[in-house]
Short mmCIF file of C-alpha atoms and ligand atoms in Angstrom, two decimals:
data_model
loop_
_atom_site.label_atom_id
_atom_site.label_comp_id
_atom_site.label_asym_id
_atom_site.label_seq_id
_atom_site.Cartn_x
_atom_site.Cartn_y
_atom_site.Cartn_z
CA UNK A 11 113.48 -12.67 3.60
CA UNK A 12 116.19 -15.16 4.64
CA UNK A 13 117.84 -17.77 1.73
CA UNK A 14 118.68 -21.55 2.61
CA UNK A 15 120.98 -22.87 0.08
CA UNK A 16 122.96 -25.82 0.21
CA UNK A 17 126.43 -26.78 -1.63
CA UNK A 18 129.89 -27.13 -1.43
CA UNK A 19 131.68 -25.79 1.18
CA UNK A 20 135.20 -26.74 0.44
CA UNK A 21 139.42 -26.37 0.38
CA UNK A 22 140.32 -24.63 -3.16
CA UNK A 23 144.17 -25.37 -4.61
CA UNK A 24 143.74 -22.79 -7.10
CA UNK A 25 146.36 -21.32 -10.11
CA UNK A 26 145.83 -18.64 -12.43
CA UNK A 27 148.17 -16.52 -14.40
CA UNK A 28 148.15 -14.17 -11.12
CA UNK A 29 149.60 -17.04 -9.25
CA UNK A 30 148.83 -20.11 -6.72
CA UNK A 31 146.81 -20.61 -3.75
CA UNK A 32 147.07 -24.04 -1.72
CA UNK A 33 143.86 -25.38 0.48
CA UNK A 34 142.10 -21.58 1.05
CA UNK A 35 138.93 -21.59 1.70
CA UNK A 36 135.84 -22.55 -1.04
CA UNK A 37 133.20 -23.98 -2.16
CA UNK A 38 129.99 -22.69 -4.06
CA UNK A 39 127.85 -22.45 -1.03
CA UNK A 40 131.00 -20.20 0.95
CA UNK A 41 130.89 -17.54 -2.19
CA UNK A 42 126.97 -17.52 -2.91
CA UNK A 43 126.44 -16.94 1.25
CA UNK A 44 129.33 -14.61 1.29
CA UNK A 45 127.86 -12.50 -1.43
CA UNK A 46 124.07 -12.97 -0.76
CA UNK A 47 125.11 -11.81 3.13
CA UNK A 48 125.25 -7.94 2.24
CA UNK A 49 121.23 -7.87 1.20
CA UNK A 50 119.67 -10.10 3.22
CA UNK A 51 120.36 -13.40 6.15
CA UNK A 52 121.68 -16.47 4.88
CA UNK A 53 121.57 -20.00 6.59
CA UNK A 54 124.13 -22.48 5.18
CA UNK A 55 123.24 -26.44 4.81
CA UNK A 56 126.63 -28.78 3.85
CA UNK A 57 128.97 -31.26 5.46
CA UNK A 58 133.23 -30.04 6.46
CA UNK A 59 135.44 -32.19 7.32
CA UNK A 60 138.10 -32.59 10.54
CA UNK A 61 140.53 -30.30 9.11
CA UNK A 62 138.49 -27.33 8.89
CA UNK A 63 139.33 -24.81 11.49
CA UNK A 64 138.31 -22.14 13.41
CA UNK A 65 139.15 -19.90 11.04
CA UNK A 66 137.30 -20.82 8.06
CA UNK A 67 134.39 -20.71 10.38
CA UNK A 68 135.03 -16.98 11.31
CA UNK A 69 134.80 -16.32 7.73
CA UNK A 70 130.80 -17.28 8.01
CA UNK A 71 130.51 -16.04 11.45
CA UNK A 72 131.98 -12.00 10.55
CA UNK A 73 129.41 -12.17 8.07
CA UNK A 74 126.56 -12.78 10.33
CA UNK A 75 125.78 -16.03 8.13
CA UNK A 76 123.85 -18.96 9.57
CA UNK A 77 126.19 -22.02 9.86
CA UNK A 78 124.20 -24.15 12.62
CA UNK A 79 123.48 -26.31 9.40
CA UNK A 80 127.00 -27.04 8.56
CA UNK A 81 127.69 -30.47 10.09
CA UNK A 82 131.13 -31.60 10.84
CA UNK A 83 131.60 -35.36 9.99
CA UNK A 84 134.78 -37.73 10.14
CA UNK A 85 137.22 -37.38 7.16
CA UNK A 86 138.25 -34.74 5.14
CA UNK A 87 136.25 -31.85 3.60
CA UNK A 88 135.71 -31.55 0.01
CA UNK A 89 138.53 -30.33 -2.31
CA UNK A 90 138.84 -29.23 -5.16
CA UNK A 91 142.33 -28.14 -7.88
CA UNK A 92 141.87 -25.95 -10.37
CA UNK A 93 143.48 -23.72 -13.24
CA UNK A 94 143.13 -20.93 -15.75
CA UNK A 95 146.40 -21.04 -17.28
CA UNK A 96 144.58 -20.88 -20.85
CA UNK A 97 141.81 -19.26 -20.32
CA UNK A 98 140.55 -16.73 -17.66
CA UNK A 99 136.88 -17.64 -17.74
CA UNK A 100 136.90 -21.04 -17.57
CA UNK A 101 138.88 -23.31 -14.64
CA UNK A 102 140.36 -26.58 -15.84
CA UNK A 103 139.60 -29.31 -13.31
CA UNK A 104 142.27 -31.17 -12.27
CA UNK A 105 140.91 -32.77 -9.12
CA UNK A 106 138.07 -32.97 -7.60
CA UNK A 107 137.76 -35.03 -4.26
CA UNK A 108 134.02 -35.32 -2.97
CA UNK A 109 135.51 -36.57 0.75
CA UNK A 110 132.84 -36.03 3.59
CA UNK A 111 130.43 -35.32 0.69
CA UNK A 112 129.89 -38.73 -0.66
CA UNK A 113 127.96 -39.76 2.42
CA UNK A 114 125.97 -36.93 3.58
CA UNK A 115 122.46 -36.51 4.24
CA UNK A 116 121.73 -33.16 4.62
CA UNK A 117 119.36 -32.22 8.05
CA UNK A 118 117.18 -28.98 7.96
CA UNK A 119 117.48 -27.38 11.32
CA UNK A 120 114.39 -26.39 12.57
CA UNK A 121 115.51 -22.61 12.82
CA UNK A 122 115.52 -22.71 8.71
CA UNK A 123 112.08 -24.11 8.25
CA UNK A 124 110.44 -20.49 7.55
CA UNK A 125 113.09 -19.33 4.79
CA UNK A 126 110.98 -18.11 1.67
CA UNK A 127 114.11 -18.79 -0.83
CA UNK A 128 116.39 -21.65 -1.53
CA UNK A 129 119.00 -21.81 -3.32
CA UNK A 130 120.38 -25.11 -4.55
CA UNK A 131 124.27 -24.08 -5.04
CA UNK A 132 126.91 -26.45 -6.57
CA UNK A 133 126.65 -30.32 -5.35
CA UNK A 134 125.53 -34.11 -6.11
CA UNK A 135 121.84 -33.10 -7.60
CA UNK A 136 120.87 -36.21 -5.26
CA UNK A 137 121.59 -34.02 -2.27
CA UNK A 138 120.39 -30.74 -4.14
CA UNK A 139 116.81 -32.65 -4.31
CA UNK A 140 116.77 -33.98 -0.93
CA UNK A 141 117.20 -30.64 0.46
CA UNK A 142 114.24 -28.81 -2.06
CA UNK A 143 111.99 -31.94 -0.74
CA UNK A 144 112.44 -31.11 2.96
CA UNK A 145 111.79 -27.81 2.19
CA UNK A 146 108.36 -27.73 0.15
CA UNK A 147 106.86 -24.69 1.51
CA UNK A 148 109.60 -21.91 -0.09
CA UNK A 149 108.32 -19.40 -2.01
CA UNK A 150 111.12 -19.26 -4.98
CA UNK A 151 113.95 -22.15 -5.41
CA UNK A 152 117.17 -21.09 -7.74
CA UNK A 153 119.82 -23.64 -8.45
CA UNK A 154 122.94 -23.68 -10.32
CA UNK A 155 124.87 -27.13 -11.46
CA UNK A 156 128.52 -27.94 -13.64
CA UNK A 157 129.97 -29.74 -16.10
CA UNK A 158 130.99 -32.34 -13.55
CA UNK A 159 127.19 -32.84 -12.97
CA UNK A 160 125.60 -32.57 -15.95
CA UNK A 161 127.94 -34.90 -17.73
CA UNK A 162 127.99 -37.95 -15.11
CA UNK A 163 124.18 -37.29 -13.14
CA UNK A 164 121.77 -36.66 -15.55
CA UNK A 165 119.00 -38.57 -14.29
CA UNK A 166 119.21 -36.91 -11.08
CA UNK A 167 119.87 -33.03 -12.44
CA UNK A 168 116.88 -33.52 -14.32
CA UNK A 169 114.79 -34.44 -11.18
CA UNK A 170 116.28 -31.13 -9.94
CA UNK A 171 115.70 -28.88 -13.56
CA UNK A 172 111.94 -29.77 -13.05
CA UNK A 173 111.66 -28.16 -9.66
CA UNK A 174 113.42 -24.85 -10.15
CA UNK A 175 112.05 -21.40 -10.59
CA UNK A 176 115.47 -20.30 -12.07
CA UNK A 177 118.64 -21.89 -12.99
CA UNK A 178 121.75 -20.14 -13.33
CA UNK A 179 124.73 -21.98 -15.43
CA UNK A 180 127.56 -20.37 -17.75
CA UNK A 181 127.15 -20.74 -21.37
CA UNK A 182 129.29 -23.73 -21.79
CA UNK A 183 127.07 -25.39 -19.35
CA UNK A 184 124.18 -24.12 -21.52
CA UNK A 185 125.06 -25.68 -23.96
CA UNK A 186 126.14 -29.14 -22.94
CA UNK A 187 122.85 -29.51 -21.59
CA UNK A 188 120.78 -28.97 -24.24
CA UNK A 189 123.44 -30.35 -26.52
CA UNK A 190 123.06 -27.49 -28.97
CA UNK A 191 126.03 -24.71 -29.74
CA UNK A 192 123.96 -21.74 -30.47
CA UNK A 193 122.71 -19.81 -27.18
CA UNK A 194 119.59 -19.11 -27.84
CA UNK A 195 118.42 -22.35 -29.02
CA UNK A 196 120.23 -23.81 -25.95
CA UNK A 197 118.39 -21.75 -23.81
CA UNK A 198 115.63 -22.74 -25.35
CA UNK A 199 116.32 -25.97 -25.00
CA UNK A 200 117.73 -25.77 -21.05
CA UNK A 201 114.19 -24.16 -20.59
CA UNK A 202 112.31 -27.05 -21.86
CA UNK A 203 114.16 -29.55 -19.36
CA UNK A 204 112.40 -27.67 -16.12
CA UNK A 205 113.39 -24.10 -15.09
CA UNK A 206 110.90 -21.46 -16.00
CA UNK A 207 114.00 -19.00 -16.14
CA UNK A 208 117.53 -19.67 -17.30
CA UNK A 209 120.03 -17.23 -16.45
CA UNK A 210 123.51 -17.61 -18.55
CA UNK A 211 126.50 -16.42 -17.24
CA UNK A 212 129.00 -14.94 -19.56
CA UNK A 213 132.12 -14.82 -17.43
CA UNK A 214 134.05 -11.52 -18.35
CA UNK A 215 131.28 -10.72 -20.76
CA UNK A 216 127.93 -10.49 -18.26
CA UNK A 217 124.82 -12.53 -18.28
CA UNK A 218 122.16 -12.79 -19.74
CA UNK A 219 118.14 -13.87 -18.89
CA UNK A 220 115.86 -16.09 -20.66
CA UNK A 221 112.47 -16.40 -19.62
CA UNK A 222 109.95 -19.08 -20.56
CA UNK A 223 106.05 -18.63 -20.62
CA UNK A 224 105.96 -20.02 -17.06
CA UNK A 225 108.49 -17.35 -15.99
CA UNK A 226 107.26 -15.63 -12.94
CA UNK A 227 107.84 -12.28 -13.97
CA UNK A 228 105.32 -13.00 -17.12
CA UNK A 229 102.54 -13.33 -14.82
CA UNK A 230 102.94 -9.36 -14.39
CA UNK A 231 103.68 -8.43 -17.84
CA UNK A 232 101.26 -10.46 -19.70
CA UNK A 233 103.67 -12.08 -22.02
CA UNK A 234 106.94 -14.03 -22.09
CA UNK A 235 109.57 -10.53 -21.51
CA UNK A 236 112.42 -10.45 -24.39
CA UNK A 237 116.03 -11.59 -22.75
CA UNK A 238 117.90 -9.77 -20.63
CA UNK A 239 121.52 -8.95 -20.40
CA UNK A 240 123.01 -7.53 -18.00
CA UNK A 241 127.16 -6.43 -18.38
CA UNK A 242 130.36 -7.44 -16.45
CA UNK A 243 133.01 -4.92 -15.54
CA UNK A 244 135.80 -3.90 -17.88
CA UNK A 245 138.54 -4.69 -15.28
CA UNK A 246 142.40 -4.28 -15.03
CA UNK A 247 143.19 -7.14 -13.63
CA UNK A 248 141.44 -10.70 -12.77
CA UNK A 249 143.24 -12.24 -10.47
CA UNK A 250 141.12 -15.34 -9.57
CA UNK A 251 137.64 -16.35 -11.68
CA UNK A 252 136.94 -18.94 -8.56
CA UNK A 253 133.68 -18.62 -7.40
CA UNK A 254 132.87 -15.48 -10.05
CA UNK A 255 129.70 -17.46 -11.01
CA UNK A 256 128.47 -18.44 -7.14
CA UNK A 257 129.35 -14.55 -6.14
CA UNK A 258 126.89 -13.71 -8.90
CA UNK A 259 124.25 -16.24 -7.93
CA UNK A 260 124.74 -14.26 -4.22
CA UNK A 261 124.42 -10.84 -5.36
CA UNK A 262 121.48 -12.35 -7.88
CA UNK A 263 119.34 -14.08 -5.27
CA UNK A 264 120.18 -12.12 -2.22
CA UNK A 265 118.82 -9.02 -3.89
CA UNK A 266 115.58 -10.26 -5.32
CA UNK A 267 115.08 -11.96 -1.68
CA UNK A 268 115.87 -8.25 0.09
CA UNK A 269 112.77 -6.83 -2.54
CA UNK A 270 109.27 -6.75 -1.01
CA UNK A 271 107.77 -7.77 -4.49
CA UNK A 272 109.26 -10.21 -7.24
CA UNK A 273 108.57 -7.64 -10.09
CA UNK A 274 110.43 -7.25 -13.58
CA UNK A 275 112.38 -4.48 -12.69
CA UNK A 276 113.36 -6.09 -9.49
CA UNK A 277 114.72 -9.13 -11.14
CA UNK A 278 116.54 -6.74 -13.58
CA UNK A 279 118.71 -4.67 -10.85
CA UNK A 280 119.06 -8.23 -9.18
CA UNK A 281 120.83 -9.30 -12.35
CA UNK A 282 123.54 -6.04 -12.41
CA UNK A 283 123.72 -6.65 -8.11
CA UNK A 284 124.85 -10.49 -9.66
CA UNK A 285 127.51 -8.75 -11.65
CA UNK A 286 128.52 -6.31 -9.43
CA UNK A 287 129.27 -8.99 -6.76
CA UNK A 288 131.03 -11.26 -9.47
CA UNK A 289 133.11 -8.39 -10.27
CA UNK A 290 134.56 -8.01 -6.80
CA UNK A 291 134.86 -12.07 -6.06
CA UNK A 292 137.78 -12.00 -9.35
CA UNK A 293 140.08 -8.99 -7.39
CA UNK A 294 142.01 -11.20 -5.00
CA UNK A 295 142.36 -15.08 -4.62
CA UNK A 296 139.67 -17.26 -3.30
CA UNK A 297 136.99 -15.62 -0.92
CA UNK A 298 139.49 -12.39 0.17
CA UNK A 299 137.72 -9.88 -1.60
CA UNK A 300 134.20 -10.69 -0.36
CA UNK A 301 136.03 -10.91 2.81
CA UNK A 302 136.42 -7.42 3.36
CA UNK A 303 133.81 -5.41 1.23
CA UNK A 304 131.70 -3.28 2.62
CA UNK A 305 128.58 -2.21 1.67
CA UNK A 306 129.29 1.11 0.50
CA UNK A 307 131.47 -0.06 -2.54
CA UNK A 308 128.49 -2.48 -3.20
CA UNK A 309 126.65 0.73 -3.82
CA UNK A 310 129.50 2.58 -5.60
CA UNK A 311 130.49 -0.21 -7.98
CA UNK A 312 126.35 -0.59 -8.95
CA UNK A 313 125.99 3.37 -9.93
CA UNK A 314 128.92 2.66 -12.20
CA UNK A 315 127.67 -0.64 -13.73
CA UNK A 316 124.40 1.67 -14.58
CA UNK A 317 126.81 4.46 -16.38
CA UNK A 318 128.49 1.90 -18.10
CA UNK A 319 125.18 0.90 -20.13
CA UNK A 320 122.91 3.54 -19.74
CA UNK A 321 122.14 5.84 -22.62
CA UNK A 322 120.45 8.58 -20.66
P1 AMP B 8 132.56 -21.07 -9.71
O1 AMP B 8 131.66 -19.98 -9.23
O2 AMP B 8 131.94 -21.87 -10.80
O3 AMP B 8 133.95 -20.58 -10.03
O4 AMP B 8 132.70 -22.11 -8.49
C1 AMP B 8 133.91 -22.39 -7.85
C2 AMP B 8 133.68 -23.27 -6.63
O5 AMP B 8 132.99 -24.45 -6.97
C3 AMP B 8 135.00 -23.69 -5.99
O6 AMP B 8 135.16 -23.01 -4.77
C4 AMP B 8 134.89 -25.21 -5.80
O7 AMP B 8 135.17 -25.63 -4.49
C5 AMP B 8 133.44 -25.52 -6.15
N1 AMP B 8 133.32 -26.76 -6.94
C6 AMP B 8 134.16 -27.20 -7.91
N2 AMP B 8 133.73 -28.38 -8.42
C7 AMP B 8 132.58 -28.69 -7.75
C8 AMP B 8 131.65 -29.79 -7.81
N3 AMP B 8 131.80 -30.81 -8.68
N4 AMP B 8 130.57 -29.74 -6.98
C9 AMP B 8 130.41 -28.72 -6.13
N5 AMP B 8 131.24 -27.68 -6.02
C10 AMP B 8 132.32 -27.65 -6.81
#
């Protein structure tokens, strides 16, 4: 089953303790479609600007990804500088320049109207509603927002929150929106503004489900399931956390769409696929990694996220 999503597709200045990268190529909605490409086809929606090349759009185009909905408008492309000098797994904003972004109205191309999943990636919640509007007949929306976002657009986020099926945020996110510091009773609270599940990213430390009594996978089991958690990756190195979160979203919501049925187990191997793809987006600076992964260490790196946890 093929995934819309919409969100930034952007230039990255990025520093970590690794090192720099100037202008490579971003954006939540490159990572999510990069990652959500291996299980399943993926049609882009978002605005570049004049400077983005012909190279960028190979990166899309090796990955057999959709990009007839990427308009190019006058002006520059979005950008956005970065850091995690202090800490690994979360980026210190130092800029962030909306560009071709501010103005656009996001068109549907007729060629995406039958996708059964959207997935509302990083960007203005305006747009992020616009584009669930035009698309009423999907069969499961997931959405993911920021700090930037949630602190300056709450009106509009919560227009979005009440429309999604899940929404996927890291815990400092979680926590800001529900304005409460312990977890649970965030999630809690995060659930109460809209999504029927919340799904917490951890960073370095996994994620974790919460499901709400409107949850889809309660329908199966009869009651609201206990949370979930699935684990990150012990690694050796983290050389860039950009786009960790989106990568997981990918691997997350390209996996339940590749599953004939939505069923509990399903969403639970969707959840390690999300980690699994985060823990490959962190090896090498911007989108490199994702670049060149093949399917086969997809499937490698997933047996050994199941001996890492597994009793039996
Ligand atoms: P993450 O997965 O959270 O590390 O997402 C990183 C990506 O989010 C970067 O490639 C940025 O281009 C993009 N980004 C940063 N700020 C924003 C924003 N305010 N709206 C949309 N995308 C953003």
């Amino acid at each position: 089953m093929a995934i819309t999503v919409v969100g930034s597709v952007a230039y990255d200045s990025i520093e970590t303790p690794a090192g720099k990268r100037d202008r490579c190529l971003g954006g939540a909605a490159t990572y999510f479609s990069l990652a959500a490409s291996f299980f399943t086809d993926v049609r882009v929606i978002a605005v570049v600007g004049e400077d983005f090349g012909k190279r960028q759009e190979a990166v899309f185009d090796k990955r057999g990804i959709d990009r007839r909905g990427i308009e190019r408008a006058p002006g520059k492309s979005f950008f956005w500088q970065g850091s995690y000098l202090d800490n690994l797994n979360e980026a210190k904003t130092h800029q962030t320049d909306l560009n071709v972004f501010a103005s656009f109205e996001p068109k549907i191309p007729a060629e995406y109207a039958d996708s059964e999943f959207l997935f509302l990636a990083n960007i203005d919640p305006v747009l992020q509603r616009r584009v669930r509007e035009a698309m009423p007949d999907v069969k499961l929306v997931a959405g993911d927002t920021m700090n930037y976002w949630i602190k300056d657009h709450r009106e509009a986020l919560g227009e979005v929150l009440k429309g999604l099926d899940i929404l996927l945020i890291n815990d400092t996110e979680t926590r800001m929106l529900a304005g409460n510091n312990n977890l649970v009773q965030a999630a809690r609270g995060v659930l109460a503004l809209g999504p029927r599940t919340l799904v917490v990213k951890h960073g370095e430390y996994g994620a974790t489900a919460f499901f709400s009594d409107r949850s889809f996978t309660k329908k199966r089991e009869g009651q609201t399931p206990h949370p979930f958690r699935a684990p990150a990756l012990p690694l050796e190195e983290v050389v860039d956390p950009t786009g960790a979160g989106d990568s997981f979203a990918g691997g997350f919501f390209g996996y339940l769409a590749s599953q004939g049925e939505l069923t509990p187990a399903a969403f639970r191997r969707a959840m390690f696929y999300g980690s699994v793809m985060g823990s490959f987006a962190v090896e090498r600076f911007g989108t490199e990694r994702l670049q060149e992964l093949s399917r086969k260490e997809i499937d490698d790196r997933f047996i050994l996220f199941r001996e890492l946890t597994h009793l039996d």
